[in-house]
Amino acid sequence: MARVYNFSAGPAVLPEEVLREAAEEMLDYKGTGMSVMEMSHRSKAYDTIIKEAEADLRTLLKIPDNYKVLFLQGGASLVFASVPMNLMKNRKAGYILTGQWAKKAFAEARIYGEAVELASSADKTFSYIPDCSDLPITDDMDYVYICENNTIYGTKFHTLPDTKGKILVSDASSCFLSEPMDISRYGMVYAGVQKNVGPSGTQVVIIREDLITDDVLPGTPTMMKYKIHADNESLYNTPPCYGIYICGKVFKWLLKNGGLEAMKETNEKKAGILYDFLDESELFQGTVRKEDRSLMNVPFVTGNEEMDAEFIKAAAAAGFVNLKGHRSVGGMRASIYNAMPVEGVEKLVAFMKEFEREHGR
Ligand SMILES: *Cc1c(COP(=O)(O)O)cnc(C)c1O
């Protein structure tokens, strides 16, 4: 068996320990004689799985009691619609455009109401986070929306915007559980879990209780109402059972490994190794403004497309896979989520140094 160093942006690397445990439990989950995949979501065994997953997530993120945790399905992209459906009471909201995922959420919100662009970094291919200290937020806006970590461009909000009292909604898909987060500063935080936590198709929504009401936009499908899912503790219908089970295992792995403070420390160390090298390299350069760099997604280029392609090919042959940048930006991108070991980043940098030396720089 040969595992590679997988730098995919998502679906992405998961802790090997978790995968091994899931494999061991595949045919017989804790004496039930069946796989979690084959089990009723109303069974006692599954009830324990989903309740423990929620409890562990609450511990990890120190989620205040007045927030609900929902395990839903449809990926992060479906939330682009459920946010306005549930929260756009005045049919007006502000969006900060920091990349493709924010733009997609913005376009979706425009189906339901007036989505206003509050700030954008489109002028420099989303390579920075715009100044959000004095945004043109108006009283009639229902919420302010951000994509907190921009998976494609490798930027992150290190300071949350001043929302002038409006609730903040954050797509935290690609930084979820990579470091501690103060949930009380948000109205709602959500994440598609395939970036840092589990298999695709499951999404976690953390939402303040008072925002969950029956007052949704007319025509909102039952399955898109947060109230339905909150009232039924994510078991209104069959949830993505297996996905939640794997997330639960990842939560336990995180707790066992020191929780989010420890993750942050390790993630800073890993990103530091890569960024320090990019800052001194004559061949490779990072593409993001320094103060806005993501800890999770690190895009870089050589400035020569042929050289980029040669590097990606050579890296893959050496066991460093999925380093190709997003099709919209080109170059390379190393996604270094929680489950990427420090050693994986050290070895990648050693390989990059060697490649640079061979190419005469
Ligand atoms: C990947 C990603 C999405 C889209 O997720 P899907 O589950 O494919 O819909 C949305 N937002 C961010 C920040 C992402 O990284």
mmCIF file of C-alpha atoms and ligand atoms in Angstrom:
data_model
loop_
_atom_site.group_PDB
_atom_site.id
_atom_site.type_symbol
_atom_site.label_atom_id
_atom_site.label_comp_id
_atom_site.label_asym_id
_atom_site.label_seq_id
_atom_site.Cartn_x
_atom_site.Cartn_y
_atom_site.Cartn_z
ATOM 1 C CA MET A 1 0.000 0.000 0.000
ATOM 2 C CA ALA A 2 1.416 3.366 -0.977
ATOM 3 C CA ARG A 3 -0.165 6.514 0.341
ATOM 4 C CA VAL A 4 0.815 9.726 -1.442
ATOM 5 C CA TYR A 5 1.159 13.240 -0.088
ATOM 6 C CA ASN A 6 -2.172 14.590 -1.288
ATOM 7 C CA PHE A 7 -2.296 18.377 -1.638
ATOM 8 C CA SER A 8 -5.813 18.406 -3.127
ATOM 9 C CA ALA A 9 -8.024 21.405 -2.333
ATOM 10 C CA GLY A 10 -11.020 19.154 -1.838
ATOM 11 C CA PRO A 11 -12.093 16.453 -1.423
ATOM 12 C CA ALA A 12 -8.860 16.303 0.461
ATOM 13 C CA VAL A 13 -6.563 14.377 2.740
ATOM 14 C CA LEU A 14 -8.088 12.860 5.891
ATOM 15 C CA PRO A 15 -6.266 11.505 8.939
ATOM 16 C CA GLU A 16 -4.944 8.023 8.163
ATOM 17 C CA GLU A 17 -5.948 6.874 11.626
ATOM 18 C CA VAL A 18 -9.575 7.792 10.897
ATOM 19 C CA LEU A 19 -9.556 5.938 7.585
ATOM 20 C CA ARG A 20 -8.081 2.844 9.237
ATOM 21 C CA GLU A 21 -10.707 2.903 11.981
ATOM 22 C CA ALA A 22 -13.491 3.259 9.417
ATOM 23 C CA ALA A 23 -12.027 0.339 7.474
ATOM 24 C CA GLU A 24 -11.947 -1.814 10.609
ATOM 25 C CA GLU A 25 -15.582 -0.987 11.321
ATOM 26 C CA MET A 26 -16.743 -1.374 7.734
ATOM 27 C CA LEU A 27 -18.342 -4.835 8.010
ATOM 28 C CA ASP A 28 -19.335 -4.796 11.653
ATOM 29 C CA TYR A 29 -19.799 -1.515 13.461
ATOM 30 C CA LYS A 30 -19.282 -2.195 17.164
ATOM 31 C CA GLY A 31 -21.009 -5.546 17.227
ATOM 32 C CA THR A 32 -24.089 -4.474 15.271
ATOM 33 C CA GLY A 33 -23.150 -6.896 12.484
ATOM 34 C CA MET A 34 -23.536 -4.179 9.864
ATOM 35 C CA SER A 35 -21.792 -1.178 8.363
ATOM 36 C CA VAL A 36 -22.835 2.345 9.377
ATOM 37 C CA MET A 37 -23.899 2.633 5.729
ATOM 38 C CA GLU A 38 -26.460 -0.115 6.216
ATOM 39 C CA MET A 39 -27.918 1.100 9.467
ATOM 40 C CA SER A 40 -31.174 2.967 10.149
ATOM 41 C CA HIS A 41 -30.650 6.605 10.960
ATOM 42 C CA ARG A 42 -33.270 6.036 13.708
ATOM 43 C CA SER A 43 -31.280 3.212 15.328
ATOM 44 C CA LYS A 44 -29.725 3.474 18.759
ATOM 45 C CA ALA A 45 -26.215 3.021 17.353
ATOM 46 C CA TYR A 46 -26.684 5.847 14.885
ATOM 47 C CA ASP A 47 -28.266 8.105 17.468
ATOM 48 C CA THR A 48 -25.082 7.811 19.503
ATOM 49 C CA ILE A 49 -22.937 8.587 16.436
ATOM 50 C CA ILE A 50 -24.745 11.811 15.523
ATOM 51 C CA LYS A 51 -25.142 13.017 19.136
ATOM 52 C CA GLU A 52 -21.462 12.426 19.911
ATOM 53 C CA ALA A 53 -20.478 14.177 16.683
ATOM 54 C CA GLU A 54 -22.445 17.251 17.702
ATOM 55 C CA ALA A 55 -21.173 17.190 21.294
ATOM 56 C CA ASP A 56 -17.547 16.848 20.156
ATOM 57 C CA LEU A 57 -17.924 19.666 17.641
ATOM 58 C CA ARG A 58 -19.407 21.865 20.368
ATOM 59 C CA THR A 59 -16.412 21.100 22.589
ATOM 60 C CA LEU A 60 -13.896 21.781 19.812
ATOM 61 C CA LEU A 61 -15.365 25.144 18.805
ATOM 62 C CA LYS A 62 -16.723 26.089 22.248
ATOM 63 C CA ILE A 63 -20.079 26.686 20.553
ATOM 64 C CA PRO A 64 -22.341 28.804 22.791
ATOM 65 C CA ASP A 65 -25.634 27.218 23.950
ATOM 66 C CA ASN A 66 -27.752 29.633 21.931
ATOM 67 C CA TYR A 67 -26.400 28.235 18.653
ATOM 68 C CA LYS A 68 -27.760 25.182 16.852
ATOM 69 C CA VAL A 69 -25.571 22.720 14.987
ATOM 70 C CA LEU A 70 -27.118 21.227 11.863
ATOM 71 C CA PHE A 71 -25.721 18.414 9.728
ATOM 72 C CA LEU A 72 -27.231 18.880 6.275
ATOM 73 C CA GLN A 73 -26.613 17.749 2.726
ATOM 74 C CA GLY A 74 -26.179 19.319 -0.672
ATOM 75 C CA GLY A 75 -22.691 20.735 -0.317
ATOM 76 C CA ALA A 76 -21.701 24.290 0.429
ATOM 77 C CA SER A 77 -23.211 25.442 -2.874
ATOM 78 C CA LEU A 78 -26.734 24.662 -1.692
ATOM 79 C CA VAL A 79 -26.192 26.936 1.296
ATOM 80 C CA PHE A 80 -25.633 29.793 -1.176
ATOM 81 C CA ALA A 81 -29.430 29.548 -1.655
ATOM 82 C CA SER A 82 -30.558 28.536 1.826
ATOM 83 C CA VAL A 83 -28.873 31.600 3.367
ATOM 84 C CA PRO A 84 -31.077 34.133 1.530
ATOM 85 C CA MET A 85 -34.136 31.858 1.782
ATOM 86 C CA ASN A 86 -33.840 31.780 5.574
ATOM 87 C CA LEU A 87 -32.229 35.091 6.419
ATOM 88 C CA MET A 88 -33.143 37.672 3.766
ATOM 89 C CA LYS A 89 -36.265 39.015 5.488
ATOM 90 C CA ASN A 90 -35.922 42.494 3.924
ATOM 91 C CA ARG A 91 -34.661 40.963 0.701
ATOM 92 C CA LYS A 92 -31.435 42.869 0.928
ATOM 93 C CA ALA A 93 -27.950 41.789 2.013
ATOM 94 C CA GLY A 94 -24.321 42.831 1.628
ATOM 95 C CA TYR A 95 -21.676 40.581 0.058
ATOM 96 C CA ILE A 96 -17.893 40.913 0.148
ATOM 97 C CA LEU A 97 -16.435 39.498 -3.039
ATOM 98 C CA THR A 98 -13.100 37.810 -2.426
ATOM 99 C CA GLY A 99 -13.193 35.058 -5.025
ATOM 100 C CA GLN A 100 -15.259 32.580 -6.968
ATOM 101 C CA TRP A 101 -17.110 31.057 -4.036
ATOM 102 C CA ALA A 102 -18.167 34.471 -2.746
ATOM 103 C CA LYS A 103 -19.192 35.457 -6.280
ATOM 104 C CA LYS A 104 -21.278 32.310 -6.664
ATOM 105 C CA ALA A 105 -23.012 32.948 -3.334
ATOM 106 C CA PHE A 106 -23.623 36.548 -4.427
ATOM 107 C CA ALA A 107 -25.118 35.472 -7.754
ATOM 108 C CA GLU A 108 -27.363 32.971 -5.989
ATOM 109 C CA ALA A 109 -28.590 35.596 -3.501
ATOM 110 C CA ARG A 110 -29.539 37.810 -6.429
ATOM 111 C CA ILE A 111 -32.187 35.259 -7.393
ATOM 112 C CA TYR A 112 -33.982 36.048 -4.135
ATOM 113 C CA GLY A 113 -33.381 39.705 -3.470
ATOM 114 C CA GLU A 114 -31.033 42.625 -3.675
ATOM 115 C CA ALA A 115 -27.492 41.452 -3.022
ATOM 116 C CA VAL A 116 -25.166 44.429 -2.747
ATOM 117 C CA GLU A 117 -21.426 44.281 -3.403
ATOM 118 C CA LEU A 118 -19.844 45.877 -0.313
ATOM 119 C CA ALA A 119 -16.206 45.389 -1.316
ATOM 120 C CA SER A 120 -14.227 43.349 -3.802
ATOM 121 C CA SER A 121 -10.679 42.303 -4.594
ATOM 122 C CA ALA A 122 -11.464 41.388 -8.210
ATOM 123 C CA ASP A 123 -9.158 44.171 -9.452
ATOM 124 C CA LYS A 124 -6.070 42.136 -8.495
ATOM 125 C CA THR A 125 -7.365 38.611 -9.217
ATOM 126 C CA PHE A 126 -8.539 38.234 -5.631
ATOM 127 C CA SER A 127 -4.969 38.172 -4.324
ATOM 128 C CA TYR A 128 -5.847 40.158 -1.189
ATOM 129 C CA ILE A 129 -8.655 40.830 1.302
ATOM 130 C CA PRO A 130 -10.198 44.285 0.838
ATOM 131 C CA ASP A 131 -10.368 46.806 3.675
ATOM 132 C CA CYS A 132 -13.595 46.031 5.547
ATOM 133 C CA SER A 133 -13.370 48.609 8.319
ATOM 134 C CA ASP A 134 -15.969 50.999 6.911
ATOM 135 C CA LEU A 135 -18.250 49.232 4.455
ATOM 136 C CA PRO A 136 -21.303 50.879 2.848
ATOM 137 C CA ILE A 137 -23.714 48.812 4.955
ATOM 138 C CA THR A 138 -27.273 50.169 5.119
ATOM 139 C CA ASP A 139 -29.874 49.692 7.837
ATOM 140 C CA ASP A 140 -32.179 47.601 5.664
ATOM 141 C CA MET A 141 -29.608 44.866 5.037
ATOM 142 C CA ASP A 142 -30.375 41.539 6.669
ATOM 143 C CA TYR A 143 -26.804 40.267 6.897
ATOM 144 C CA VAL A 144 -23.231 40.667 5.704
ATOM 145 C CA TYR A 145 -21.738 37.683 3.895
ATOM 146 C CA ILE A 146 -18.113 36.600 3.596
ATOM 147 C CA CYS A 147 -16.150 33.645 2.291
ATOM 148 C CA GLU A 148 -13.681 33.496 5.157
ATOM 149 C CA ASN A 149 -10.937 31.433 3.522
ATOM 150 C CA ASN A 150 -10.702 31.619 -0.249
ATOM 151 C CA THR A 151 -9.762 28.116 -1.284
ATOM 152 C CA ILE A 152 -8.915 28.997 -4.874
ATOM 153 C CA TYR A 153 -6.902 32.187 -4.299
ATOM 154 C CA GLY A 154 -5.335 31.361 -0.933
ATOM 155 C CA THR A 155 -6.499 34.389 1.046
ATOM 156 C CA LYS A 156 -8.091 34.516 4.480
ATOM 157 C CA PHE A 157 -9.876 37.135 6.548
ATOM 158 C CA HIS A 158 -7.528 37.455 9.533
ATOM 159 C CA THR A 159 -9.769 40.236 10.855
ATOM 160 C CA LEU A 160 -13.528 39.949 10.516
ATOM 161 C CA PRO A 161 -15.312 42.850 8.791
ATOM 162 C CA ASP A 162 -17.023 45.560 10.791
ATOM 163 C CA THR A 163 -20.646 44.673 9.997
ATOM 164 C CA LYS A 164 -22.054 47.745 11.756
ATOM 165 C CA GLY A 165 -24.295 45.622 13.914
ATOM 166 C CA LYS A 166 -25.601 43.402 11.114
ATOM 167 C CA ILE A 167 -25.241 39.646 11.460
ATOM 168 C CA LEU A 168 -22.225 38.071 9.835
ATOM 169 C CA VAL A 169 -22.652 34.942 7.710
ATOM 170 C CA SER A 170 -19.459 33.066 6.914
ATOM 171 C CA ASP A 171 -18.602 30.323 4.457
ATOM 172 C CA ALA A 172 -15.753 28.745 6.398
ATOM 173 C CA SER A 173 -15.534 25.588 4.270
ATOM 174 C CA SER A 174 -11.778 25.576 3.756
ATOM 175 C CA CYS A 175 -10.645 26.854 7.169
ATOM 176 C CA PHE A 176 -13.204 25.042 9.314
ATOM 177 C CA LEU A 177 -11.523 23.522 12.413
ATOM 178 C CA SER A 178 -8.070 24.631 11.275
ATOM 179 C CA GLU A 179 -7.891 27.024 14.244
ATOM 180 C CA PRO A 180 -10.201 28.284 17.007
ATOM 181 C CA MET A 181 -13.103 30.528 15.993
ATOM 182 C CA ASP A 182 -15.218 32.818 18.169
ATOM 183 C CA ILE A 183 -18.666 31.603 17.094
ATOM 184 C CA SER A 184 -20.427 34.364 19.063
ATOM 185 C CA ARG A 185 -19.195 36.896 16.501
ATOM 186 C CA TYR A 186 -21.280 35.281 13.758
ATOM 187 C CA GLY A 187 -24.974 34.869 13.059
ATOM 188 C CA MET A 188 -24.128 31.781 11.072
ATOM 189 C CA VAL A 189 -21.016 29.834 10.075
ATOM 190 C CA TYR A 190 -21.128 26.955 7.650
ATOM 191 C CA ALA A 191 -18.770 24.557 5.964
ATOM 192 C CA GLY A 192 -18.861 21.942 3.250
ATOM 193 C CA VAL A 193 -16.869 19.278 5.075
ATOM 194 C CA GLN A 194 -14.824 17.844 2.201
ATOM 195 C CA LYS A 195 -12.075 20.427 2.624
ATOM 196 C CA ASN A 196 -10.872 19.730 6.128
ATOM 197 C CA VAL A 197 -13.257 17.388 7.906
ATOM 198 C CA GLY A 198 -14.839 14.549 5.943
ATOM 199 C CA PRO A 199 -16.387 13.221 2.743
ATOM 200 C CA SER A 200 -18.209 15.530 0.337
ATOM 201 C CA GLY A 201 -21.968 15.951 0.447
ATOM 202 C CA THR A 202 -22.246 16.855 4.115
ATOM 203 C CA GLN A 203 -22.359 20.389 5.357
ATOM 204 C CA VAL A 204 -22.225 21.712 8.895
ATOM 205 C CA VAL A 205 -24.312 24.785 9.708
ATOM 206 C CA ILE A 206 -23.847 26.579 13.032
ATOM 207 C CA ILE A 207 -26.566 29.179 13.458
ATOM 208 C CA ARG A 208 -27.785 31.435 16.263
ATOM 209 C CA GLU A 209 -31.129 30.198 17.566
ATOM 210 C CA ASP A 210 -33.047 33.457 17.186
ATOM 211 C CA LEU A 211 -32.288 33.456 13.439
ATOM 212 C CA ILE A 212 -34.085 30.153 12.976
ATOM 213 C CA THR A 213 -37.733 31.029 12.325
ATOM 214 C CA ASP A 214 -40.733 30.102 10.197
ATOM 215 C CA ASP A 215 -40.421 33.477 8.509
ATOM 216 C CA VAL A 216 -38.642 32.317 5.348
ATOM 217 C CA LEU A 217 -39.026 33.488 1.768
ATOM 218 C CA PRO A 218 -42.220 32.262 0.066
ATOM 219 C CA GLY A 219 -41.590 29.101 -1.929
ATOM 220 C CA THR A 220 -38.714 27.891 0.250
ATOM 221 C CA PRO A 221 -38.666 24.079 -0.019
ATOM 222 C CA THR A 222 -39.157 22.213 3.257
ATOM 223 C CA MET A 223 -35.680 20.723 2.972
ATOM 224 C CA MET A 224 -34.152 24.199 2.809
ATOM 225 C CA LYS A 225 -35.763 25.449 6.026
ATOM 226 C CA TYR A 226 -33.326 25.589 8.919
ATOM 227 C CA LYS A 227 -36.254 25.425 11.355
ATOM 228 C CA ILE A 228 -37.312 21.998 10.089
ATOM 229 C CA HIS A 229 -33.800 20.632 10.555
ATOM 230 C CA ALA A 230 -33.289 22.340 13.906
ATOM 231 C CA ASP A 231 -36.625 21.057 15.272
ATOM 232 C CA ASN A 232 -35.728 17.547 14.164
ATOM 233 C CA GLU A 233 -32.086 17.615 15.303
ATOM 234 C CA SER A 234 -30.827 17.006 11.740
ATOM 235 C CA LEU A 235 -33.024 13.889 11.456
ATOM 236 C CA TYR A 236 -36.016 15.294 9.598
ATOM 237 C CA ASN A 237 -35.197 12.920 6.773
ATOM 238 C CA THR A 238 -32.296 10.537 6.191
ATOM 239 C CA PRO A 239 -29.172 12.624 6.776
ATOM 240 C CA PRO A 240 -25.827 11.901 5.062
ATOM 241 C CA CYS A 241 -25.243 9.175 7.651
ATOM 242 C CA TYR A 242 -21.847 7.912 6.600
ATOM 243 C CA GLY A 243 -20.452 11.402 6.096
ATOM 244 C CA ILE A 244 -21.523 12.461 9.576
ATOM 245 C CA TYR A 245 -19.950 9.296 10.999
ATOM 246 C CA ILE A 246 -16.581 10.146 9.407
ATOM 247 C CA CYS A 247 -16.839 13.782 10.562
ATOM 248 C CA GLY A 248 -17.471 12.469 14.070
ATOM 249 C CA LYS A 249 -14.287 10.422 13.897
ATOM 250 C CA VAL A 250 -12.327 13.455 12.688
ATOM 251 C CA PHE A 251 -13.734 15.510 15.598
ATOM 252 C CA LYS A 252 -12.489 12.837 18.010
ATOM 253 C CA TRP A 253 -9.098 12.803 16.263
ATOM 254 C CA LEU A 254 -8.877 16.577 16.687
ATOM 255 C CA LEU A 255 -9.786 16.384 20.384
ATOM 256 C CA LYS A 256 -7.228 13.638 20.937
ATOM 257 C CA ASN A 257 -4.562 15.725 19.239
ATOM 258 C CA GLY A 258 -4.975 18.794 21.404
ATOM 259 C CA GLY A 259 -8.002 20.477 19.840
ATOM 260 C CA LEU A 260 -8.000 23.600 17.717
ATOM 261 C CA GLU A 261 -5.259 25.492 19.592
ATOM 262 C CA ALA A 262 -2.872 22.672 18.791
ATOM 263 C CA MET A 263 -4.122 22.522 15.185
ATOM 264 C CA LYS A 264 -3.489 26.217 14.783
ATOM 265 C CA GLU A 265 0.062 25.838 16.040
ATOM 266 C CA THR A 266 0.792 22.957 13.676
ATOM 267 C CA ASN A 267 -0.924 24.677 10.759
ATOM 268 C CA GLU A 268 1.108 27.855 11.336
ATOM 269 C CA LYS A 269 4.248 25.786 11.420
ATOM 270 C CA LYS A 270 3.393 24.000 8.155
ATOM 271 C CA ALA A 271 2.356 27.158 6.326
ATOM 272 C CA GLY A 272 5.450 28.933 7.689
ATOM 273 C CA ILE A 273 7.759 26.317 6.203
ATOM 274 C CA LEU A 274 6.192 26.765 2.776
ATOM 275 C CA TYR A 275 5.811 30.553 2.821
ATOM 276 C CA ASP A 276 9.352 31.073 4.136
ATOM 277 C CA PHE A 277 10.673 29.061 1.242
ATOM 278 C CA LEU A 278 8.504 30.918 -1.299
ATOM 279 C CA ASP A 279 9.792 34.227 0.091
ATOM 280 C CA GLU A 280 13.418 33.283 -0.496
ATOM 281 C CA SER A 281 13.069 31.215 -3.666
ATOM 282 C CA GLU A 282 14.335 32.592 -6.966
ATOM 283 C CA LEU A 283 12.098 30.264 -8.959
ATOM 284 C CA PHE A 284 8.801 30.039 -7.038
ATOM 285 C CA GLN A 285 6.705 32.953 -5.813
ATOM 286 C CA GLY A 286 3.572 33.120 -3.692
ATOM 287 C CA THR A 287 0.671 34.994 -5.310
ATOM 288 C CA VAL A 288 -1.053 36.473 -2.259
ATOM 289 C CA ARG A 289 -0.448 39.676 -0.280
ATOM 290 C CA LYS A 290 1.520 38.585 2.777
ATOM 291 C CA GLU A 291 -0.872 39.763 5.479
ATOM 292 C CA ASP A 292 -3.812 37.979 3.843
ATOM 293 C CA ARG A 293 -2.226 34.575 3.341
ATOM 294 C CA SER A 294 -4.255 31.461 4.118
ATOM 295 C CA LEU A 295 -2.917 28.764 6.408
ATOM 296 C CA MET A 296 -4.728 26.129 4.383
ATOM 297 C CA ASN A 297 -4.324 26.883 0.669
ATOM 298 C CA VAL A 298 -1.000 28.112 -0.671
ATOM 299 C CA PRO A 299 -0.945 29.134 -4.345
ATOM 300 C CA PHE A 300 2.369 29.764 -6.076
ATOM 301 C CA VAL A 301 3.836 30.164 -9.573
ATOM 302 C CA THR A 302 7.160 30.147 -11.389
ATOM 303 C CA GLY A 303 5.970 32.837 -13.800
ATOM 304 C CA ASN A 304 6.398 30.400 -16.698
ATOM 305 C CA GLU A 305 3.515 28.116 -17.589
ATOM 306 C CA GLU A 306 5.713 25.418 -19.112
ATOM 307 C CA MET A 307 7.897 25.359 -16.034
ATOM 308 C CA ASP A 308 4.759 25.120 -13.849
ATOM 309 C CA ALA A 309 3.549 22.129 -15.852
ATOM 310 C CA GLU A 310 6.964 20.470 -15.650
ATOM 311 C CA PHE A 311 7.049 20.990 -11.883
ATOM 312 C CA ILE A 312 3.558 19.557 -11.363
ATOM 313 C CA LYS A 313 4.468 16.488 -13.386
ATOM 314 C CA ALA A 314 7.788 15.920 -11.616
ATOM 315 C CA ALA A 315 6.177 16.438 -8.214
ATOM 316 C CA ALA A 316 3.421 13.908 -8.955
ATOM 317 C CA ALA A 317 6.026 11.361 -10.047
ATOM 318 C CA ALA A 318 7.769 11.897 -6.708
ATOM 319 C CA GLY A 319 4.541 11.290 -4.724
ATOM 320 C CA PHE A 320 3.355 14.895 -4.200
ATOM 321 C CA VAL A 321 0.008 14.893 -5.940
ATOM 322 C CA ASN A 322 -2.763 17.353 -6.788
ATOM 323 C CA LEU A 323 -0.515 20.424 -6.821
ATOM 324 C CA LYS A 324 -2.088 21.921 -9.923
ATOM 325 C CA GLY A 325 -3.687 25.299 -9.270
ATOM 326 C CA HIS A 326 -7.386 25.897 -9.887
ATOM 327 C CA ARG A 327 -8.242 26.023 -13.585
ATOM 328 C CA SER A 328 -9.180 29.703 -13.210
ATOM 329 C CA VAL A 329 -5.767 30.831 -11.865
ATOM 330 C CA GLY A 330 -3.223 28.314 -13.150
ATOM 331 C CA GLY A 331 0.143 27.728 -11.471
ATOM 332 C CA MET A 332 0.317 25.559 -8.382
ATOM 333 C CA ARG A 333 -1.585 25.320 -5.148
ATOM 334 C CA ALA A 334 -0.669 23.265 -2.114
ATOM 335 C CA SER A 335 -3.617 22.665 0.196
ATOM 336 C CA ILE A 336 -2.218 21.758 3.585
ATOM 337 C CA TYR A 337 -5.251 20.884 5.681
ATOM 338 C CA ASN A 338 -5.173 19.497 9.234
ATOM 339 C CA ALA A 339 -4.466 15.939 8.104
ATOM 340 C CA MET A 340 -1.359 16.900 6.077
ATOM 341 C CA PRO A 341 1.581 16.051 8.329
ATOM 342 C CA VAL A 342 4.414 18.569 8.900
ATOM 343 C CA GLU A 343 6.695 16.028 7.263
ATOM 344 C CA GLY A 344 4.627 16.228 4.049
ATOM 345 C CA VAL A 345 5.287 19.962 3.788
ATOM 346 C CA GLU A 346 8.973 19.593 4.715
ATOM 347 C CA LYS A 347 9.428 16.978 2.018
ATOM 348 C CA LEU A 348 7.580 19.077 -0.538
ATOM 349 C CA VAL A 349 9.839 22.055 0.181
ATOM 350 C CA ALA A 350 12.932 19.830 -0.078
ATOM 351 C CA PHE A 351 11.635 18.651 -3.455
ATOM 352 C CA MET A 352 11.008 22.235 -4.590
ATOM 353 C CA LYS A 353 14.549 23.223 -3.565
ATOM 354 C CA GLU A 354 15.974 20.346 -5.547
ATOM 355 C CA PHE A 355 13.820 21.252 -8.574
ATOM 356 C CA GLU A 356 15.002 24.843 -8.317
ATOM 357 C CA ARG A 357 18.645 23.790 -8.142
ATOM 358 C CA GLU A 358 18.264 21.507 -11.173
ATOM 359 C CA HIS A 359 16.728 24.346 -13.113
ATOM 360 C CA GLY A 360 19.726 26.545 -12.538
ATOM 361 C CA ARG A 361 18.406 29.161 -10.131
HETATM 362 C C1 LIG B 1 -15.330 23.966 -2.130
HETATM 363 C C2 LIG B 1 -15.985 25.176 -1.634
HETATM 364 C C3 LIG B 1 -17.357 25.430 -1.879
HETATM 365 C C4 LIG B 1 -18.229 24.503 -2.701
HETATM 366 O O1 LIG B 1 -18.469 23.328 -2.044
HETATM 367 P P1 LIG B 1 -19.467 22.228 -2.658
HETATM 368 O O2 LIG B 1 -19.642 21.286 -1.511
HETATM 369 O O3 LIG B 1 -18.792 21.634 -3.843
HETATM 370 O O4 LIG B 1 -20.728 22.908 -3.038
HETATM 371 C C5 LIG B 1 -17.885 26.581 -1.357
HETATM 372 N N1 LIG B 1 -17.149 27.443 -0.644
HETATM 373 C C6 LIG B 1 -15.850 27.237 -0.399
HETATM 374 C C7 LIG B 1 -15.069 28.229 0.394
HETATM 375 C C8 LIG B 1 -15.221 26.099 -0.880
HETATM 376 O O5 LIG B 1 -13.915 25.892 -0.649
#
